[in-house]
Short mmCIF file of C-alpha atoms in Angstrom, two decimals:
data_model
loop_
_atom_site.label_atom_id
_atom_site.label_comp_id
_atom_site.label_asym_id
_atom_site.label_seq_id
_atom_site.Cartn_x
_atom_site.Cartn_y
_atom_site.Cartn_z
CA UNK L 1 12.09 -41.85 -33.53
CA UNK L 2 12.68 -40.41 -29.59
CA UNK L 3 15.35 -38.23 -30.90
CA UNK L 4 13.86 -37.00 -34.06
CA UNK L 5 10.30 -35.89 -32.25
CA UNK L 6 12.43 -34.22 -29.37
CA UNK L 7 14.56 -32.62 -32.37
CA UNK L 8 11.27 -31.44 -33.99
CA UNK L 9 9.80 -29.96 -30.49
CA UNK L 10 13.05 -28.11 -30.37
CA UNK L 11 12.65 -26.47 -33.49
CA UNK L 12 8.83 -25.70 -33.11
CA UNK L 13 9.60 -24.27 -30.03
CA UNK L 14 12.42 -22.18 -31.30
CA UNK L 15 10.49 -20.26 -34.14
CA UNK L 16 7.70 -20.23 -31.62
CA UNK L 17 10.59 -17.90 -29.34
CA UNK L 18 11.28 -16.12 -33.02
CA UNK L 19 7.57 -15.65 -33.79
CA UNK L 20 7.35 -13.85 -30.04
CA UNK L 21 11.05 -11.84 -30.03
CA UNK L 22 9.84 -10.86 -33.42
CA UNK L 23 6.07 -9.47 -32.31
CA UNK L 24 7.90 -7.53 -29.50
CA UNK L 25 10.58 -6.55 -31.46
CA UNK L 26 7.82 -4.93 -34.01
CA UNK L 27 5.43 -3.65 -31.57
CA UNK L 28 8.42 -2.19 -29.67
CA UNK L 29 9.93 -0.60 -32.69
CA UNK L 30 6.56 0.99 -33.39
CA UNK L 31 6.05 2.34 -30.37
CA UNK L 32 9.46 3.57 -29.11
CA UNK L 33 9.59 5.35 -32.65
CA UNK L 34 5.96 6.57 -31.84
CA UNK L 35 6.97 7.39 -28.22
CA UNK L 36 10.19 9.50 -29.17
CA UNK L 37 7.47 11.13 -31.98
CA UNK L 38 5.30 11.68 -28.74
CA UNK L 39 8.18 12.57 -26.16
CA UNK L 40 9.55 15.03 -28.79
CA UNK L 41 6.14 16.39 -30.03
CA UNK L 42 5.50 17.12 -25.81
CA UNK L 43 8.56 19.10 -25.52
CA UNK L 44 7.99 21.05 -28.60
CA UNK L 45 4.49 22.15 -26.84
CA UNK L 46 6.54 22.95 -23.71
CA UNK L 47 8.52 25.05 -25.91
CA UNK L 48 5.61 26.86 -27.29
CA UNK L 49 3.43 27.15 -24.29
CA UNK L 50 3.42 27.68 -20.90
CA UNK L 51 2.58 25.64 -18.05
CA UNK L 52 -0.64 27.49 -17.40
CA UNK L 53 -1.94 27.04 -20.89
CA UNK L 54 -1.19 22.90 -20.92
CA UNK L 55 -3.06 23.12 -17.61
CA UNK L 56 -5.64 24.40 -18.87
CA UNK L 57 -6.36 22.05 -21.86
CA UNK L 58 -5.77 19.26 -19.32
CA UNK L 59 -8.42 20.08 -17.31
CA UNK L 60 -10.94 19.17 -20.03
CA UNK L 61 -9.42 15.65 -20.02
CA UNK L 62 -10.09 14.95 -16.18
CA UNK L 63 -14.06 14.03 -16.73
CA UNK L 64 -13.65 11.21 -19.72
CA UNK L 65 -10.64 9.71 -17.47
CA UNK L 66 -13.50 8.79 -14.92
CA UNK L 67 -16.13 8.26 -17.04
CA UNK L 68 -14.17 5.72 -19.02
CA UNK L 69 -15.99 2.89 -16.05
CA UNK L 70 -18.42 3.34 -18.85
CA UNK L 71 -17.01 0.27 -20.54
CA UNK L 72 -18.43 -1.89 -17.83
CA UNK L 73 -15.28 -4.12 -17.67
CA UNK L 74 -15.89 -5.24 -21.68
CA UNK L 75 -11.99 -4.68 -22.74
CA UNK L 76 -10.66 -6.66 -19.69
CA UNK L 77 -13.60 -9.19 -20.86
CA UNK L 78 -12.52 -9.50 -24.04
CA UNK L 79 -8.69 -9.30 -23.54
CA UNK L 80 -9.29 -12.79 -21.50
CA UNK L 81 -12.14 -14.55 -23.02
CA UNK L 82 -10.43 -13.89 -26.74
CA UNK L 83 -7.67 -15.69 -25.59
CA UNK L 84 -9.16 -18.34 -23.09
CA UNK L 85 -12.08 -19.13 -26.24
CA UNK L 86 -9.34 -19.85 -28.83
CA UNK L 87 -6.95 -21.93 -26.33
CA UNK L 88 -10.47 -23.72 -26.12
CA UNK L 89 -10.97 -23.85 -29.39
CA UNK L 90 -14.39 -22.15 -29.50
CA UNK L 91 -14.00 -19.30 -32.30
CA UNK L 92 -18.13 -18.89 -32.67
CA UNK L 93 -18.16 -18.19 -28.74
CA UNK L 94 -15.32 -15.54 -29.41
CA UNK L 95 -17.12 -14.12 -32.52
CA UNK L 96 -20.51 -13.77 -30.30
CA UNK L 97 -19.13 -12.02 -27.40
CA UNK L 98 -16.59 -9.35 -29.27
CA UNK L 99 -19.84 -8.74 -31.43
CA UNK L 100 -21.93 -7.70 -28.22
CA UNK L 101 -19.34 -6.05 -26.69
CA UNK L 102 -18.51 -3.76 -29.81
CA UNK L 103 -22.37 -2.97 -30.03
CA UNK L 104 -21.95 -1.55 -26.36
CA UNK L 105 -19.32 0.77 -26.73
CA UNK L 106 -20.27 1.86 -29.71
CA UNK L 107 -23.40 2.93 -27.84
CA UNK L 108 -21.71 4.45 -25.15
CA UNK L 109 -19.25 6.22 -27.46
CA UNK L 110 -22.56 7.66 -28.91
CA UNK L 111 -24.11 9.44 -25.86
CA UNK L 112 -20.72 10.31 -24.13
CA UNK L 113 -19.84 12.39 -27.04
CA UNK L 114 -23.56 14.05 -26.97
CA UNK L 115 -23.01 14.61 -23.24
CA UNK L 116 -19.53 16.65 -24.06
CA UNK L 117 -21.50 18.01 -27.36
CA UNK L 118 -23.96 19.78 -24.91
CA UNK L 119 -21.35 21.35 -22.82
CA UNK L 120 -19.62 22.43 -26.12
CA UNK L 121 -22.71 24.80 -26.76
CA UNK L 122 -23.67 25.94 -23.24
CA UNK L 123 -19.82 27.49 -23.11
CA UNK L 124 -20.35 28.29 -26.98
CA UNK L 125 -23.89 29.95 -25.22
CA UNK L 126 -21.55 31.84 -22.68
CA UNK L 127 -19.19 32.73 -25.19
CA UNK L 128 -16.08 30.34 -23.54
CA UNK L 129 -14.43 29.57 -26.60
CA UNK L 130 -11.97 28.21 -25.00
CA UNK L 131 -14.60 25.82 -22.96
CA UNK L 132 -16.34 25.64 -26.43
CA UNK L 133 -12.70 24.00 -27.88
CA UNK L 134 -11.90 21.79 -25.08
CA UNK L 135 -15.65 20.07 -25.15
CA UNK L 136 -15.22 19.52 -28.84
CA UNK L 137 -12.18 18.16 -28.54
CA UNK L 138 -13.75 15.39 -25.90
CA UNK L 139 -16.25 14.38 -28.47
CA UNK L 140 -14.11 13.18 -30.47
CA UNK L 141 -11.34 11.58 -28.06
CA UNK L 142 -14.34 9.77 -25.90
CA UNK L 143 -14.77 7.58 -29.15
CA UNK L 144 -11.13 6.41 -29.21
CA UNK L 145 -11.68 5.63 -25.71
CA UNK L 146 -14.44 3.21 -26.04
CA UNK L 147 -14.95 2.41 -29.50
CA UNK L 148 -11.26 2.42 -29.98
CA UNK L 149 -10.66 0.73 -26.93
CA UNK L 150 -13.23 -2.36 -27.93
CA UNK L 151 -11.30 -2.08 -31.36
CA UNK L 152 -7.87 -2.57 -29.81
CA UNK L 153 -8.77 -5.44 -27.33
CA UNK L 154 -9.95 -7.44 -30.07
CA UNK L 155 -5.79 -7.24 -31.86
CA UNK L 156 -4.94 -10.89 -30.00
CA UNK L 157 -2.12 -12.32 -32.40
CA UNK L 158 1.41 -11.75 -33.56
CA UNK L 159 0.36 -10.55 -37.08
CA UNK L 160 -2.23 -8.43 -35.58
CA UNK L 161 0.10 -6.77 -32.67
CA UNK L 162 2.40 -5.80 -35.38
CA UNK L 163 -0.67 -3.79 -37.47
CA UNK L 164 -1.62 -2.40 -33.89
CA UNK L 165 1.61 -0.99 -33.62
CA UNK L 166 1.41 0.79 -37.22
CA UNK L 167 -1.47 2.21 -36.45
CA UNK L 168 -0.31 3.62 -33.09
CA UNK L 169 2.88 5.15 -35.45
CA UNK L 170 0.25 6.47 -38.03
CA UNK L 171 -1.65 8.08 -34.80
CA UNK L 172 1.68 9.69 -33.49
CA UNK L 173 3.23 11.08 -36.40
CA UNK L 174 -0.20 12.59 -36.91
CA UNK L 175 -0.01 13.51 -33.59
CA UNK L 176 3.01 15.13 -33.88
CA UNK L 177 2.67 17.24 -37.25
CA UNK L 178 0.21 18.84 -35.78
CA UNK L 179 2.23 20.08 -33.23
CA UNK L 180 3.23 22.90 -35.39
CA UNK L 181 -0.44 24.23 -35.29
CA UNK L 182 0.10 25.27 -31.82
CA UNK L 183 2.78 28.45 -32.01
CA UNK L 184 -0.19 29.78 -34.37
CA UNK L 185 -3.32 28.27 -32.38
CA UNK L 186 -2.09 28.18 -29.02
CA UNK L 187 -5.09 26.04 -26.82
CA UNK L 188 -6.64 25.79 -29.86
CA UNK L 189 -3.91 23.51 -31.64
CA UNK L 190 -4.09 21.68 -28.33
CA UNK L 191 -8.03 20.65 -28.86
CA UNK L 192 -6.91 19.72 -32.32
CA UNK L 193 -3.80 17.96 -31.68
CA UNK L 194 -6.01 15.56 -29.21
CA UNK L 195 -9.10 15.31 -31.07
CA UNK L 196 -7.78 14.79 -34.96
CA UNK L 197 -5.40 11.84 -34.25
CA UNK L 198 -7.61 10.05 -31.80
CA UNK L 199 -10.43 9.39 -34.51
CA UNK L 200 -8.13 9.05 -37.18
CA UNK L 201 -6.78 5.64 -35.26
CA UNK L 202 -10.59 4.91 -34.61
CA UNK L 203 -11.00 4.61 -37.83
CA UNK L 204 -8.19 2.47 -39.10
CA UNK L 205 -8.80 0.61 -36.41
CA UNK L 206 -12.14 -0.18 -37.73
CA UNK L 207 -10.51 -0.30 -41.21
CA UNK L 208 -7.73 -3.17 -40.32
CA UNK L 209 -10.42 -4.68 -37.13
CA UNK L 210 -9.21 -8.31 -36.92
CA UNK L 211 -13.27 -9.52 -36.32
CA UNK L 212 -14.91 -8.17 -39.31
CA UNK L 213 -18.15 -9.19 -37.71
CA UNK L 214 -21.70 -7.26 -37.01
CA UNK L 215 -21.63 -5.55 -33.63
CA UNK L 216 -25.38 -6.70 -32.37
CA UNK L 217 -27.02 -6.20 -29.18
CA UNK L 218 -26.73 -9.36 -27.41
CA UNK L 219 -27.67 -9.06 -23.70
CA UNK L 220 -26.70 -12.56 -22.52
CA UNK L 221 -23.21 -12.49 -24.13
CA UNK L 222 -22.71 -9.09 -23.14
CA UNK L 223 -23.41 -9.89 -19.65
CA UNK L 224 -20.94 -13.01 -19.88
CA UNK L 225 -18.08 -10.87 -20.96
CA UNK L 226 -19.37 -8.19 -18.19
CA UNK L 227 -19.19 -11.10 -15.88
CA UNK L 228 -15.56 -12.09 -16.58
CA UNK L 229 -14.18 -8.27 -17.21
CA UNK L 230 -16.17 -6.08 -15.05
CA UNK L 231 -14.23 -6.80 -11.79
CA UNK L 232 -10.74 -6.79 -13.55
CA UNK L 233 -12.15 -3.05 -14.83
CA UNK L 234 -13.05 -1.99 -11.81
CA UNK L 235 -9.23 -2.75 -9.86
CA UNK L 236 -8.00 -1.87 -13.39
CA UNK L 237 -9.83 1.52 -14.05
CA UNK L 238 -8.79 2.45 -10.41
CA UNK L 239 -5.09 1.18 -10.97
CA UNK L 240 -5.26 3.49 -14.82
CA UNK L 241 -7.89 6.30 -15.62
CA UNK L 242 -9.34 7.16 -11.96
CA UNK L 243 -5.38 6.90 -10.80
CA UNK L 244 -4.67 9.11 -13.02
CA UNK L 245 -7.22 11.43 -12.94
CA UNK L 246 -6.85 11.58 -9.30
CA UNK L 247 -3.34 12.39 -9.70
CA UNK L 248 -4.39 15.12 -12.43
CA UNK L 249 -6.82 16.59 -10.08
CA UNK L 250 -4.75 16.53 -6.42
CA UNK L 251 -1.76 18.62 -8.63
CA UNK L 252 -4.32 21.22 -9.79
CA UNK L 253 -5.73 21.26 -5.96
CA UNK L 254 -2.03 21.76 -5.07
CA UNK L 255 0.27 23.28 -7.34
CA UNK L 256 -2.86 25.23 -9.46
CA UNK L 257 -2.81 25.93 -13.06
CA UNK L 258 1.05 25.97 -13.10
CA UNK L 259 1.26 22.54 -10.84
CA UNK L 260 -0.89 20.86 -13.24
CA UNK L 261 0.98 22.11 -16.58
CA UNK L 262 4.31 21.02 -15.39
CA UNK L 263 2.72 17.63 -14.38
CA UNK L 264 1.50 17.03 -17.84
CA UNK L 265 5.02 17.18 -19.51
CA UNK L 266 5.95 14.72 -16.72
CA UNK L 267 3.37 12.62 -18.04
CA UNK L 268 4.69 12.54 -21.37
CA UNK L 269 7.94 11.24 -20.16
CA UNK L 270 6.23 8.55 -18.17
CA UNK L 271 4.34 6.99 -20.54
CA UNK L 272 7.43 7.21 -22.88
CA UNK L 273 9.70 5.39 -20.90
CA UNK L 274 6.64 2.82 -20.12
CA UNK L 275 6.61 1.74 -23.76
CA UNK L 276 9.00 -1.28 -23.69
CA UNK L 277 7.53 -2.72 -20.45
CA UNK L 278 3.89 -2.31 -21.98
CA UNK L 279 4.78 -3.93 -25.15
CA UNK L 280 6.08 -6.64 -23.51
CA UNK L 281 3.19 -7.05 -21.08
CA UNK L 282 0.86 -6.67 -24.11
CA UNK L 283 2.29 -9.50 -26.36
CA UNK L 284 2.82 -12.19 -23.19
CA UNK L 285 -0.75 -11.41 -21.31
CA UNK L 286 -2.70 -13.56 -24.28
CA UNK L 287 0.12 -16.35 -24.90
CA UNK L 288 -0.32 -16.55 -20.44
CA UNK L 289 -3.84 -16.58 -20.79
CA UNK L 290 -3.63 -19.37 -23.49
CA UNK L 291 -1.33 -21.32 -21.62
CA UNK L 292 -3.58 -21.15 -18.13
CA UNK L 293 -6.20 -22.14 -20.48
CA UNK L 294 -5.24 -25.27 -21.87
CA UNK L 295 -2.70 -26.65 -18.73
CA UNK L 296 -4.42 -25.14 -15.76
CA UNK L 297 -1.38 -24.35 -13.77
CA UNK L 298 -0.52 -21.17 -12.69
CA UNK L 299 2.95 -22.35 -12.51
CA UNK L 300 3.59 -22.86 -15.57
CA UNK L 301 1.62 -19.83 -16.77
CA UNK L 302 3.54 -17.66 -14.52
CA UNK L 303 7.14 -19.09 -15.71
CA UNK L 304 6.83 -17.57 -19.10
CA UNK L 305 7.06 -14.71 -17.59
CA UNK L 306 9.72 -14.06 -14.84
CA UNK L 307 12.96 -14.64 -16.28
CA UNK L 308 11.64 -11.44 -18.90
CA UNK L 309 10.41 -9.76 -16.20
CA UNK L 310 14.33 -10.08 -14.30
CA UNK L 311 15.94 -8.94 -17.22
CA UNK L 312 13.52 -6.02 -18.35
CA UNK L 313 13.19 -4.64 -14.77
CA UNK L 314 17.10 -4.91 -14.89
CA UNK L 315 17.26 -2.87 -17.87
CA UNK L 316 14.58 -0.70 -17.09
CA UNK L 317 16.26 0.71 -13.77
CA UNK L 318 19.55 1.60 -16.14
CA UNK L 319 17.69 3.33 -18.19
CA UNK L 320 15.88 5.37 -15.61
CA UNK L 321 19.43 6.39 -13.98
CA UNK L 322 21.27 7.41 -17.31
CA UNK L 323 17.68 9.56 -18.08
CA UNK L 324 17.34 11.03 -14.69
CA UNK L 325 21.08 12.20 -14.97
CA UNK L 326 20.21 13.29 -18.69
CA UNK L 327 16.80 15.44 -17.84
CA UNK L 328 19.25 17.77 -15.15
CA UNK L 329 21.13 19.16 -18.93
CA UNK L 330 18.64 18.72 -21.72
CA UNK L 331 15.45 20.44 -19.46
CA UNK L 332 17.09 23.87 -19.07
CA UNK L 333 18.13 23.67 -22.51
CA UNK L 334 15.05 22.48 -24.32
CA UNK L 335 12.25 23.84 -22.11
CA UNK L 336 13.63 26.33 -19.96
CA UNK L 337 10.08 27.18 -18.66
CA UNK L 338 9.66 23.62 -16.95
CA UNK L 339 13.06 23.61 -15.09
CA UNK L 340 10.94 23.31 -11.69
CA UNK L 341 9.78 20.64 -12.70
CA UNK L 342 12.93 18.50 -13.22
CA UNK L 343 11.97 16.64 -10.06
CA UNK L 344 8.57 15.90 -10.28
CA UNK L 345 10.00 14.19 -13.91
CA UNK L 346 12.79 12.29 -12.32
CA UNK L 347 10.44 10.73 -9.90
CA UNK L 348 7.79 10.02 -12.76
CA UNK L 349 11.30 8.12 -14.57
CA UNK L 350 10.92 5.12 -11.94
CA UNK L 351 7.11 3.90 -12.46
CA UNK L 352 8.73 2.29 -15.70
CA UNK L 353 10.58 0.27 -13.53
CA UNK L 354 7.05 -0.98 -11.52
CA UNK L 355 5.82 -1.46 -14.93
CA UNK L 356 8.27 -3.83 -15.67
CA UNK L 357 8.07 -5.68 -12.17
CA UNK L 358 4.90 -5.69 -12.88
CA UNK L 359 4.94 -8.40 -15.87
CA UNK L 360 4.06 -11.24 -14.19
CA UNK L 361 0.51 -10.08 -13.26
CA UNK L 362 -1.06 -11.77 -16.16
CA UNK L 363 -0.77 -14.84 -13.90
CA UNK L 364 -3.63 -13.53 -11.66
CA UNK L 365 -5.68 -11.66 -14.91
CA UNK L 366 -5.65 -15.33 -16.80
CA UNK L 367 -6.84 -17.13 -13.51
CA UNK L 368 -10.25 -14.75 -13.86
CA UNK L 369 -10.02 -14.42 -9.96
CA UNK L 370 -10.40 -10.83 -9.66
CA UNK L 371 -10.26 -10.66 -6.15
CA UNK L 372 -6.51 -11.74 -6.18
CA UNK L 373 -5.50 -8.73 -8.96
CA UNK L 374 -7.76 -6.58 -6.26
CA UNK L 375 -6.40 -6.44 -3.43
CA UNK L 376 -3.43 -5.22 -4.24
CA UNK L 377 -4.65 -2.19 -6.13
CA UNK L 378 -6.89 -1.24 -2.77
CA UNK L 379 -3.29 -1.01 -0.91
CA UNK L 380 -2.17 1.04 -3.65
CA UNK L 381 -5.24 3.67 -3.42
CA UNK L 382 -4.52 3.74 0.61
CA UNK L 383 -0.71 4.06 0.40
CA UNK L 384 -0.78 6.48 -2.61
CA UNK L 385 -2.98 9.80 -0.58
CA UNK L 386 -1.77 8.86 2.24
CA UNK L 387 1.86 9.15 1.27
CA UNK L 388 1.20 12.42 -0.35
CA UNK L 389 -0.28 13.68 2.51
CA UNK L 390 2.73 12.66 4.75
CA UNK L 391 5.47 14.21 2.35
CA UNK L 392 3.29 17.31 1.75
CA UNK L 393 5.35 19.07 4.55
CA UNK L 394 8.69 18.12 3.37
CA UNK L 395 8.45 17.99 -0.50
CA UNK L 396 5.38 20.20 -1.60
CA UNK L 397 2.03 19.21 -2.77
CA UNK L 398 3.17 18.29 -6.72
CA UNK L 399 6.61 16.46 -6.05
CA UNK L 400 4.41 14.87 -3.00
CA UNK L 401 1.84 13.85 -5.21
CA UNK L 402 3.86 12.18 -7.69
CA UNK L 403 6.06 10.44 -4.96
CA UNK L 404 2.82 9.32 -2.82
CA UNK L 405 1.57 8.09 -5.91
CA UNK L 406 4.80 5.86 -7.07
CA UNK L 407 5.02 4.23 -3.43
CA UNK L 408 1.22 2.92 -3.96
CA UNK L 409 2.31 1.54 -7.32
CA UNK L 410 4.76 -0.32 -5.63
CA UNK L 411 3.04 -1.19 -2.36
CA UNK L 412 0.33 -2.38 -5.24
CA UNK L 413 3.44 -4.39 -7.26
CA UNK L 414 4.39 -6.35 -3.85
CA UNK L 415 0.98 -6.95 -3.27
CA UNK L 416 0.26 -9.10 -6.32
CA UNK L 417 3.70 -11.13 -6.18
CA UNK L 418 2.42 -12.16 -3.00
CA UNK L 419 -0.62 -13.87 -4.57
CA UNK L 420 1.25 -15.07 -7.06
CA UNK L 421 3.74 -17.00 -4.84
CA UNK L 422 0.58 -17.98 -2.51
CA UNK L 423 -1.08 -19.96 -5.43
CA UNK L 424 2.16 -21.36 -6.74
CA UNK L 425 2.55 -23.00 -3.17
CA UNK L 426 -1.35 -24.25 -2.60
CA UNK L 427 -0.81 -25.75 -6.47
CA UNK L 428 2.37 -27.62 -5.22
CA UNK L 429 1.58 -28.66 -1.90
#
């Protein structure tokens, strides 16, 4: 009877390893095929337009990266109480606080867009039709960032990851066919190419939403959520939008129109080679969460994680070197009017490899101790300027910039493993 219930756990937990190879393996194929869509689409605008034009549309951008606080924490809520609520077996509690949530952001979605609306017509008033474009094009984008967002954080399971991910490839072949607008357009295909994809995912989304639920104003559940999330938000929204709008806005400072331009196509490569080690962090953070949830131990919690996190950050760093060898033939070739910025996209190559170190940092998000995720993202925001302003001197403000802010990723990364092995020892000893 021993052997044939040890036999049984074996198998369980075998397709259990299947059911989560196979979610990554689907939300990985979705989005490497949607990041190659998006990596290709980039280069094809760098073909078309200069870096002063890209610079330009990205300027419109910077505000809704800050603003996106606006969410008061609600996605980090939800991406841990979803998660923590079914490992207790509670579904009503997690139907009650996605519902409040939703109701928020859909409000907020509401009277950011009317905020971008009004500076749509005071440039339309001017006659800035290119301000007039870029506006527009924010109205629309500011409701895939919260409504979208709420939408998104609510995708918890395998199934669900996997109709995430075909909706993200829906989004960037969109994305990408409308790259063919911009030779006629120019800044105008840009506005269109950002705004027309971002609430067509909104709405399927909404369409395929996993809680088909009424969003209802619900102060006291909101508030839990806001509780649990907003301090997360606040390390995470400096760690993501305000990082990145603070990057955004010290290369414009710097390196101008141009600066800013050639930083965007960097981007582009970032986030592309950041696809694996997000969709890896995005399928283990609720199976962590669950497991802290029902055992307690941040031990065990943590060691689902690092033996992936070895072997991706392993892989990761071979990638990096075979594209940073790759980028010195194909840039000159493909985009010959970014070549000075084959540097500032080699050194955007290696914060793949922090994401991937980074894996095991859903140890201190399903612990709900902020404070411990905090930390190390303050010693990120003091290392990153102050870096820059160091290697200003002896690399120039944009390669500085991007270098300044890779060290405080990493001062950030060694940070948090800190913490981590701090509460593995006090739960031992």
């Amino acid at each position: 009877m021993g052997v044939r219930t040890f036999l049984d756990h074996q198998k369980a937990r075998l397709s259990h390893n299947r059911q989560i190879l196979g979610s990554v393996a689907a939300l990985f194929g979705g989005n490497i095929t949607a990041s190659l869509l998006g990596a290709l689409g980039g280069l094809l605008v760098a073909r078309y337009l200069g870096p002063e034009v890209t610079g330009r549309f990205r300027i419109f951008t910077i505000p809704l990266l800050y603003l996106t606080f606006l969410h008061l924490g609600t996605f980090d809520g939800l991406w841990r109480q979803i998660p923590f609520y079914l490992g207790k077996q509670m579904p009503g509690k997690v139907e009650s606080q996605a519902a409040a949530a939703g109701a928020w952001n859909r409000l907020v979605s509401g009277l950011v867009s009317v905020a971008f609306l009004v500076c749509a017509l005071v440039a339309f008033a001017r006659r800035d039709y290119y301000g007039t474009a870029g506006w527009l094009s924010q109205v629309l984008c500011c409701w895939s960032v919260f409504y979208g967002g709420y939408l998104s954080a609510t995708y918890r399971t395998i199934h669900q990851f996997v109709a995430m991910a075909r909706i993200q490839l829906v989004q960037a072949v969109l994305n990408f066919g409308l790259v063919f607008t911009i030779p006629v357009l120019g800044f105008f295909g840009l506005c269109i190419r950002a705004a027309v994809p971002a609430i067509v995912s909104v709405g399927l989304y909404h369409r395929n939403r996993p809680l088909k639920i009424r969003l209802r104003t619900d102060w006291q559940e909101l508030m839990e959520v806001v509780r649990v999330g907003l301090p997360f938000s606040l390390w995470g929204s400096l760690y993501t939008s305000i990082w990145t709008a603070t990057e955004s806005a010290l290369m414009f400072s710097l390196g101008g129109l141009t600066g800013l331009g050639l930083f965007a196509v960097a981007v582009v490569i970032r986030d592309g080679m950041n696809v694996l080690p997000l969709s890896v962090y995005q399928v283990m953070t609720p199976r962590v969460v669950e497991a802290y949830a029902r055992e307690g131990s941040v031990r065990s919690a943590n060691a689902r994680s690092l033996l992936v996190t070895a072997g991706l950050t392993a892989t990761m760093v071979v990638i990096v070197l075979i594209s940073s060898y790759l980028l010195g033939i194909l840039v000159p070739l493909a985009i010959p009017k970014y070549v000075q910025g084959i540097p500032l996209m080699k050194v955007c190559l290696w914060f793949s490899v922090v994401q991937a170190a980074s894996l095991p940092f859903n140890t201190l998000f399903a612990t709900g101790r902020s404070w411990l995720y905090g930390r190390g993202v303050i010693l990120g925001m003091i290392v990153f300027p102050l870096s820059a302003y160091l290697l200003k001197p002896s690399l120039g403000g944009v390669l500085a910039v991007a270098m300044g802010s890779l060290l405080g990723r990493v001062a950030r990364t060694v940070v948090a493993y800190v913490e981590i092995a701090v509460l593995t020892r006090r739960e031992l000893s």
